[in-house]
Short mmCIF file of C-alpha atoms in Angstrom, two decimals:
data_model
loop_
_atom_site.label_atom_id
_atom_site.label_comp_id
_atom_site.label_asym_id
_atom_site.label_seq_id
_atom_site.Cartn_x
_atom_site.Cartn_y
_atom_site.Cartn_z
CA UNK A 1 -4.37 21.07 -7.90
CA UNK A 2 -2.73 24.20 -6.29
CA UNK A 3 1.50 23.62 -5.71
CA UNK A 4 1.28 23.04 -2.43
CA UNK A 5 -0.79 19.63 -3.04
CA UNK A 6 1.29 19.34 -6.01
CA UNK A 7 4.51 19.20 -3.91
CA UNK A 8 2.91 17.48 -0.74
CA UNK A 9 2.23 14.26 -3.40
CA UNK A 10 5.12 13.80 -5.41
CA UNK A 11 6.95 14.11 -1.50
CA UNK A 12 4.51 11.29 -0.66
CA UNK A 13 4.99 9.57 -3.80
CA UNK A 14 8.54 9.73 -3.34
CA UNK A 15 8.98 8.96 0.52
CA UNK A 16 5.94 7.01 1.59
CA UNK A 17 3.94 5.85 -1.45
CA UNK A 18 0.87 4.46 1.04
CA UNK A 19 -2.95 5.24 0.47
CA UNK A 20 -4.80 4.32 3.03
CA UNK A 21 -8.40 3.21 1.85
CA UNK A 22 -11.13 4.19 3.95
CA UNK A 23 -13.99 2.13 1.96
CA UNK A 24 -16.83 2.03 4.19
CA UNK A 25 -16.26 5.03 6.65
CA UNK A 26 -19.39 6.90 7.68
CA UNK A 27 -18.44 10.97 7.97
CA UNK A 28 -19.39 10.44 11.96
CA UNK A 29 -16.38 8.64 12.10
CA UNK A 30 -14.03 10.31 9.77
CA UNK A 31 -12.42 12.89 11.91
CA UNK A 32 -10.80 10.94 14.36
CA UNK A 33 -9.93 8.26 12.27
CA UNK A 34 -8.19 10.92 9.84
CA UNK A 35 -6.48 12.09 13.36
CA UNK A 36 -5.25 9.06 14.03
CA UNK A 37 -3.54 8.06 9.88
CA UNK A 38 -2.33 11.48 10.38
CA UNK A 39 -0.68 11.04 13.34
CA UNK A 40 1.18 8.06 12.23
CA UNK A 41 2.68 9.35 8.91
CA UNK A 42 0.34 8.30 6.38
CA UNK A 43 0.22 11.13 3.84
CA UNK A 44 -2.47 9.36 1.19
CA UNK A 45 -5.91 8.81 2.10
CA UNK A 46 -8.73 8.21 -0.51
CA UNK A 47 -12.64 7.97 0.63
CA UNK A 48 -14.12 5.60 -1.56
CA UNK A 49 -17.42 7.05 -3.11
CA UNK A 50 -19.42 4.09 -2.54
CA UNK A 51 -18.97 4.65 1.20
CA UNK A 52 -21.83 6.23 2.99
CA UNK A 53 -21.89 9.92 2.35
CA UNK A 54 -18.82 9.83 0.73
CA UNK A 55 -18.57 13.40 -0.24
CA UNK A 56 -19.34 14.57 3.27
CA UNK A 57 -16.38 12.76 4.87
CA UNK A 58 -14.19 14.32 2.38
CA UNK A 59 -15.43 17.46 3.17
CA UNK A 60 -14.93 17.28 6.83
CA UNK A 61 -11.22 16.37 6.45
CA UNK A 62 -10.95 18.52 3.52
CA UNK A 63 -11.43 21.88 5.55
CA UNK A 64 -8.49 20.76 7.77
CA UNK A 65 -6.28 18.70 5.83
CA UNK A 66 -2.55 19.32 6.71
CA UNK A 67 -0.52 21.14 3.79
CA UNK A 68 1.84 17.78 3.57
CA UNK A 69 -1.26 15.63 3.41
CA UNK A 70 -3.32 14.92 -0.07
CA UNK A 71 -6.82 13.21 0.09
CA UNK A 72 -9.61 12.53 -2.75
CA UNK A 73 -12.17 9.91 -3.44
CA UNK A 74 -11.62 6.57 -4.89
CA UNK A 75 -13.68 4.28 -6.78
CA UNK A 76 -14.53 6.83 -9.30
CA UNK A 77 -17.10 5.91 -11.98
CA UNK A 78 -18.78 9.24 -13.28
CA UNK A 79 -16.78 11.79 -14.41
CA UNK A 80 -19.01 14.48 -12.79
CA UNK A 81 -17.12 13.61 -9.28
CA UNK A 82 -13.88 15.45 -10.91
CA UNK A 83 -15.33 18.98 -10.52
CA UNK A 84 -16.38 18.25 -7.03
CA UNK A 85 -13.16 17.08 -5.84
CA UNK A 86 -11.24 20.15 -7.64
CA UNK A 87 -13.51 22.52 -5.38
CA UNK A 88 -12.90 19.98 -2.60
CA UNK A 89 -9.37 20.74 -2.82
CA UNK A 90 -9.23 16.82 -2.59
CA UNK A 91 -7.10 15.82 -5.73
CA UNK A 92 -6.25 12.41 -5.43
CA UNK A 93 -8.85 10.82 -7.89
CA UNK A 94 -9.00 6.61 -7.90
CA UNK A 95 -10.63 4.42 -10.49
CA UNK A 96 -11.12 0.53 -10.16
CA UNK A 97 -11.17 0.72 -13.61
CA UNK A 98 -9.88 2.08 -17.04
CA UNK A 99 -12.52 5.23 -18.44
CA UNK A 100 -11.34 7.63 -20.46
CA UNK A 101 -14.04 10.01 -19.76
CA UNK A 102 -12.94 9.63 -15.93
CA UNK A 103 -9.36 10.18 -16.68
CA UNK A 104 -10.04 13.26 -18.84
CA UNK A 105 -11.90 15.11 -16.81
CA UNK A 106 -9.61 14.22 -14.03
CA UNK A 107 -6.40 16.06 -16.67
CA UNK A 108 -9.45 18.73 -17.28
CA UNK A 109 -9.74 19.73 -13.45
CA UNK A 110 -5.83 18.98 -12.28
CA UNK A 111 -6.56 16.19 -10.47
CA UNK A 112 -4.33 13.18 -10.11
CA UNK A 113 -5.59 10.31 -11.71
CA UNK A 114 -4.72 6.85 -10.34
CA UNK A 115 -6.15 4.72 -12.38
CA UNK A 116 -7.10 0.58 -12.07
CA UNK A 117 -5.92 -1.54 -14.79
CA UNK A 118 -5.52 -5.16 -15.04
CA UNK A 119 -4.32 -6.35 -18.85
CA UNK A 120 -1.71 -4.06 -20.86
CA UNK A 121 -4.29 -2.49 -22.78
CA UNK A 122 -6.41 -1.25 -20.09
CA UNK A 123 -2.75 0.12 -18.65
CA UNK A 124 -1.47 1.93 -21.94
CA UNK A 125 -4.71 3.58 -22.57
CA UNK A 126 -4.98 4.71 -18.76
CA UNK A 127 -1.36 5.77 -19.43
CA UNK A 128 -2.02 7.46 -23.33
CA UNK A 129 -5.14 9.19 -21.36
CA UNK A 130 -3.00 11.24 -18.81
CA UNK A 131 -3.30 8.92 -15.58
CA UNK A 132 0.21 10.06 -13.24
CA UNK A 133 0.03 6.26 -11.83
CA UNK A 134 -1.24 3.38 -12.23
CA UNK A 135 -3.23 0.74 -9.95
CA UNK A 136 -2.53 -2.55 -10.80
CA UNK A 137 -6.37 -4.14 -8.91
CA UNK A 138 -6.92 -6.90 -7.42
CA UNK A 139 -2.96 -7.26 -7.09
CA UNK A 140 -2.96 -10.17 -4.74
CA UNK A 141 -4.77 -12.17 -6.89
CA UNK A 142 -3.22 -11.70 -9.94
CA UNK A 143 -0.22 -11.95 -8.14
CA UNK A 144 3.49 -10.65 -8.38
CA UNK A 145 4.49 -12.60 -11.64
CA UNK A 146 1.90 -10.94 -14.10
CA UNK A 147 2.91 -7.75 -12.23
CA UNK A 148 6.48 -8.22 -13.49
CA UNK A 149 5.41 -8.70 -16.84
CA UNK A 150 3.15 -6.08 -17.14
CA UNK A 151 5.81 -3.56 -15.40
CA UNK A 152 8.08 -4.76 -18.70
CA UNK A 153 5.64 -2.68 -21.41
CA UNK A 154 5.22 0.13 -19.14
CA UNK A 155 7.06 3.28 -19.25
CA UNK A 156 9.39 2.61 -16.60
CA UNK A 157 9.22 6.44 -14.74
CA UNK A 158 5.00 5.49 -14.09
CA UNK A 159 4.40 4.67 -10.57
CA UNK A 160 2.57 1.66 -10.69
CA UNK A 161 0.55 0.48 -6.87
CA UNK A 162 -0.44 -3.17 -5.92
CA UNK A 163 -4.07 -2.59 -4.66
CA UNK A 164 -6.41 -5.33 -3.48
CA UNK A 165 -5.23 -8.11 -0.58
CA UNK A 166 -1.99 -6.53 0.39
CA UNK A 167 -1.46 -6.54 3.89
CA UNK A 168 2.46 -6.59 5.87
CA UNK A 169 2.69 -10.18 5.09
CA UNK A 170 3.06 -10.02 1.25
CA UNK A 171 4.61 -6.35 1.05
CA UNK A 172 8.23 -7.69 0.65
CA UNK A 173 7.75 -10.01 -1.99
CA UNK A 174 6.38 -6.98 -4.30
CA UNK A 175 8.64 -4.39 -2.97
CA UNK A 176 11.41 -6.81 -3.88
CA UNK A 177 9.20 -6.99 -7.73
CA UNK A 178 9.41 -3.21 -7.97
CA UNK A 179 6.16 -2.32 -6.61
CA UNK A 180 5.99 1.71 -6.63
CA UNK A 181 3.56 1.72 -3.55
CA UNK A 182 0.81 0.24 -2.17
CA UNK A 183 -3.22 0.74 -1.16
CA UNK A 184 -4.38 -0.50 1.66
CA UNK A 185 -7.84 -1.48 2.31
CA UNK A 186 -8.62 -4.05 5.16
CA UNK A 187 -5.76 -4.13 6.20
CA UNK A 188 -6.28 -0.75 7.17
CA UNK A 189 -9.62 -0.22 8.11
CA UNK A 190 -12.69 -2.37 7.74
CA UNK A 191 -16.06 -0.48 9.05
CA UNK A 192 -16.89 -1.04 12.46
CA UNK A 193 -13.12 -0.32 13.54
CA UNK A 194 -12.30 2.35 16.12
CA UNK A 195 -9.54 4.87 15.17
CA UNK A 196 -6.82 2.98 18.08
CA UNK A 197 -7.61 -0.13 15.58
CA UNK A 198 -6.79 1.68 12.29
CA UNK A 199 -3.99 3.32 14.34
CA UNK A 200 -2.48 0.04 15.20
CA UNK A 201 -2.82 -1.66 11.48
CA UNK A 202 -1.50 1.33 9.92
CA UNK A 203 1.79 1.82 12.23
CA UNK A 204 2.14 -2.13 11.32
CA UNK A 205 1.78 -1.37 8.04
CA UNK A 206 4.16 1.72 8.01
CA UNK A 207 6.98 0.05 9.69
CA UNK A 208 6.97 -2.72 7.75
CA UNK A 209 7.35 -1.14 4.23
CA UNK A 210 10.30 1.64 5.93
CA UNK A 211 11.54 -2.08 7.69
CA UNK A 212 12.04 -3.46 3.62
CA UNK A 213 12.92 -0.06 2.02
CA UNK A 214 15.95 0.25 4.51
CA UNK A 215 16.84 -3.63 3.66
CA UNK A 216 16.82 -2.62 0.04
CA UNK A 217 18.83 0.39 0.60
CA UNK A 218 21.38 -1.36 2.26
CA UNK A 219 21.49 -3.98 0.02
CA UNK A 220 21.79 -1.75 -3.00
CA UNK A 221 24.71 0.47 -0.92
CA UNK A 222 26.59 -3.15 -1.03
CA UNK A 223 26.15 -4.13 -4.62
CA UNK A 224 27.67 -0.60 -5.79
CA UNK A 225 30.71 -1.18 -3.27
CA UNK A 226 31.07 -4.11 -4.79
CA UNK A 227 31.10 -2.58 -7.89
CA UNK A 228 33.40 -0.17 -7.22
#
């Protein structure tokens, strides 16, 4: 990963931590739905492999990706997708899952490895492997309590997503949990959807997690007055 991606992720996992999941999206359709995330501030967008002609649609957006926006390719099974993402210039690499091979090869080509986990030891041994965050999947269904304690034997500076049924309805409760960031899949885009649609579910989804980070602000601006 050159340091302009480099920089354009750690500003995205810093101000906007969103991925928008594309899992489905035929390359026909890529280009103006890319346009339209784009448009609206999202700054993460993975193309699931087991979409049609995955590797196509990320090479469409790839030749004209904005500097301050970082792509790759999620559910990632074979570690021979790592060197085609490096030359790609697509770094963002997602797992469902826990490989090591996946996550090596990842390290091996500077990608950034977000990688699915569900129990502790499928978390430490993404995090002992060199994966830069962590995808807690299917979040909504485990739910925000086991997220809590599994956030308590992580290292607390790994960014850790909720992935899997998270929509604006349930953002707060795991923002308020300390949630990192979030991936979005249907409640982003679900095929058939015209890029206006996505447009409209992502702003939703975009105002509503600045709409809880400002709340939290505020409410942490208060508690060190009162400190004071």
């Amino acid at each position: 990963m050159n340091e302009t991606r480099r920089a354009a992720l750690q500003a995205a996992l810093e101000k906007l931590p969103l991925v928008a999941i594309l899992r489905g999206v035929r390359p026909e359709e890529i280009d103006g739905i890319f346009d339209a995330l784009v448009e609206i501030g999202f700054k993460m967008i993975e193309i699931p492999l087991n979409s049609p002609s995955a590797f196509e649609s990320i090479e469409r957006i790839a030749k004209r990706c904005p500097e301050d926006v970082v792509i790759g390719a999620g559910t990632v099974l074979d570690p021979a997708a790592c060197a085609r993402l490096a030359e790609l210039d697509a770094p963002i690499l997602i797992t469902p899952n826990t490989n090591t091979a996946v996550i090596n090869e990842a390290v091996a080509q500077g990608l950034a490895p977000m990688i699915g986990c569900m129990t502790p030891t499928e978390a430490l041994a993404a995090v002992a492997a060199g994966a830069t965050t962590l995808k807690l999947f299917p979040a909504a269904r485990l739910g925000v309590g086991y997220f809590k304690d599994l956030k308590a034997v992580l290292p607390p500076e790994l960014p850790v997503f909720a992935v899997g049924g998270i929509g604006k309805d349930n953002m707060s409760e795991w923002m308020s949990a300390g949630i990192d960031g979030f991936g979005f899949g249907g409640s982003v885009y679900r095929p058939g959807w015209t890029a206006k649609k996505v447009e409209d579910h992502g702003r939703e989804l975009i105002a509503e997690w600045r709409r809880v980070r400002e709340t939290q602000i505020q409410a942490e601006f208060f508690e060190r007055e009162a400190d004071a």
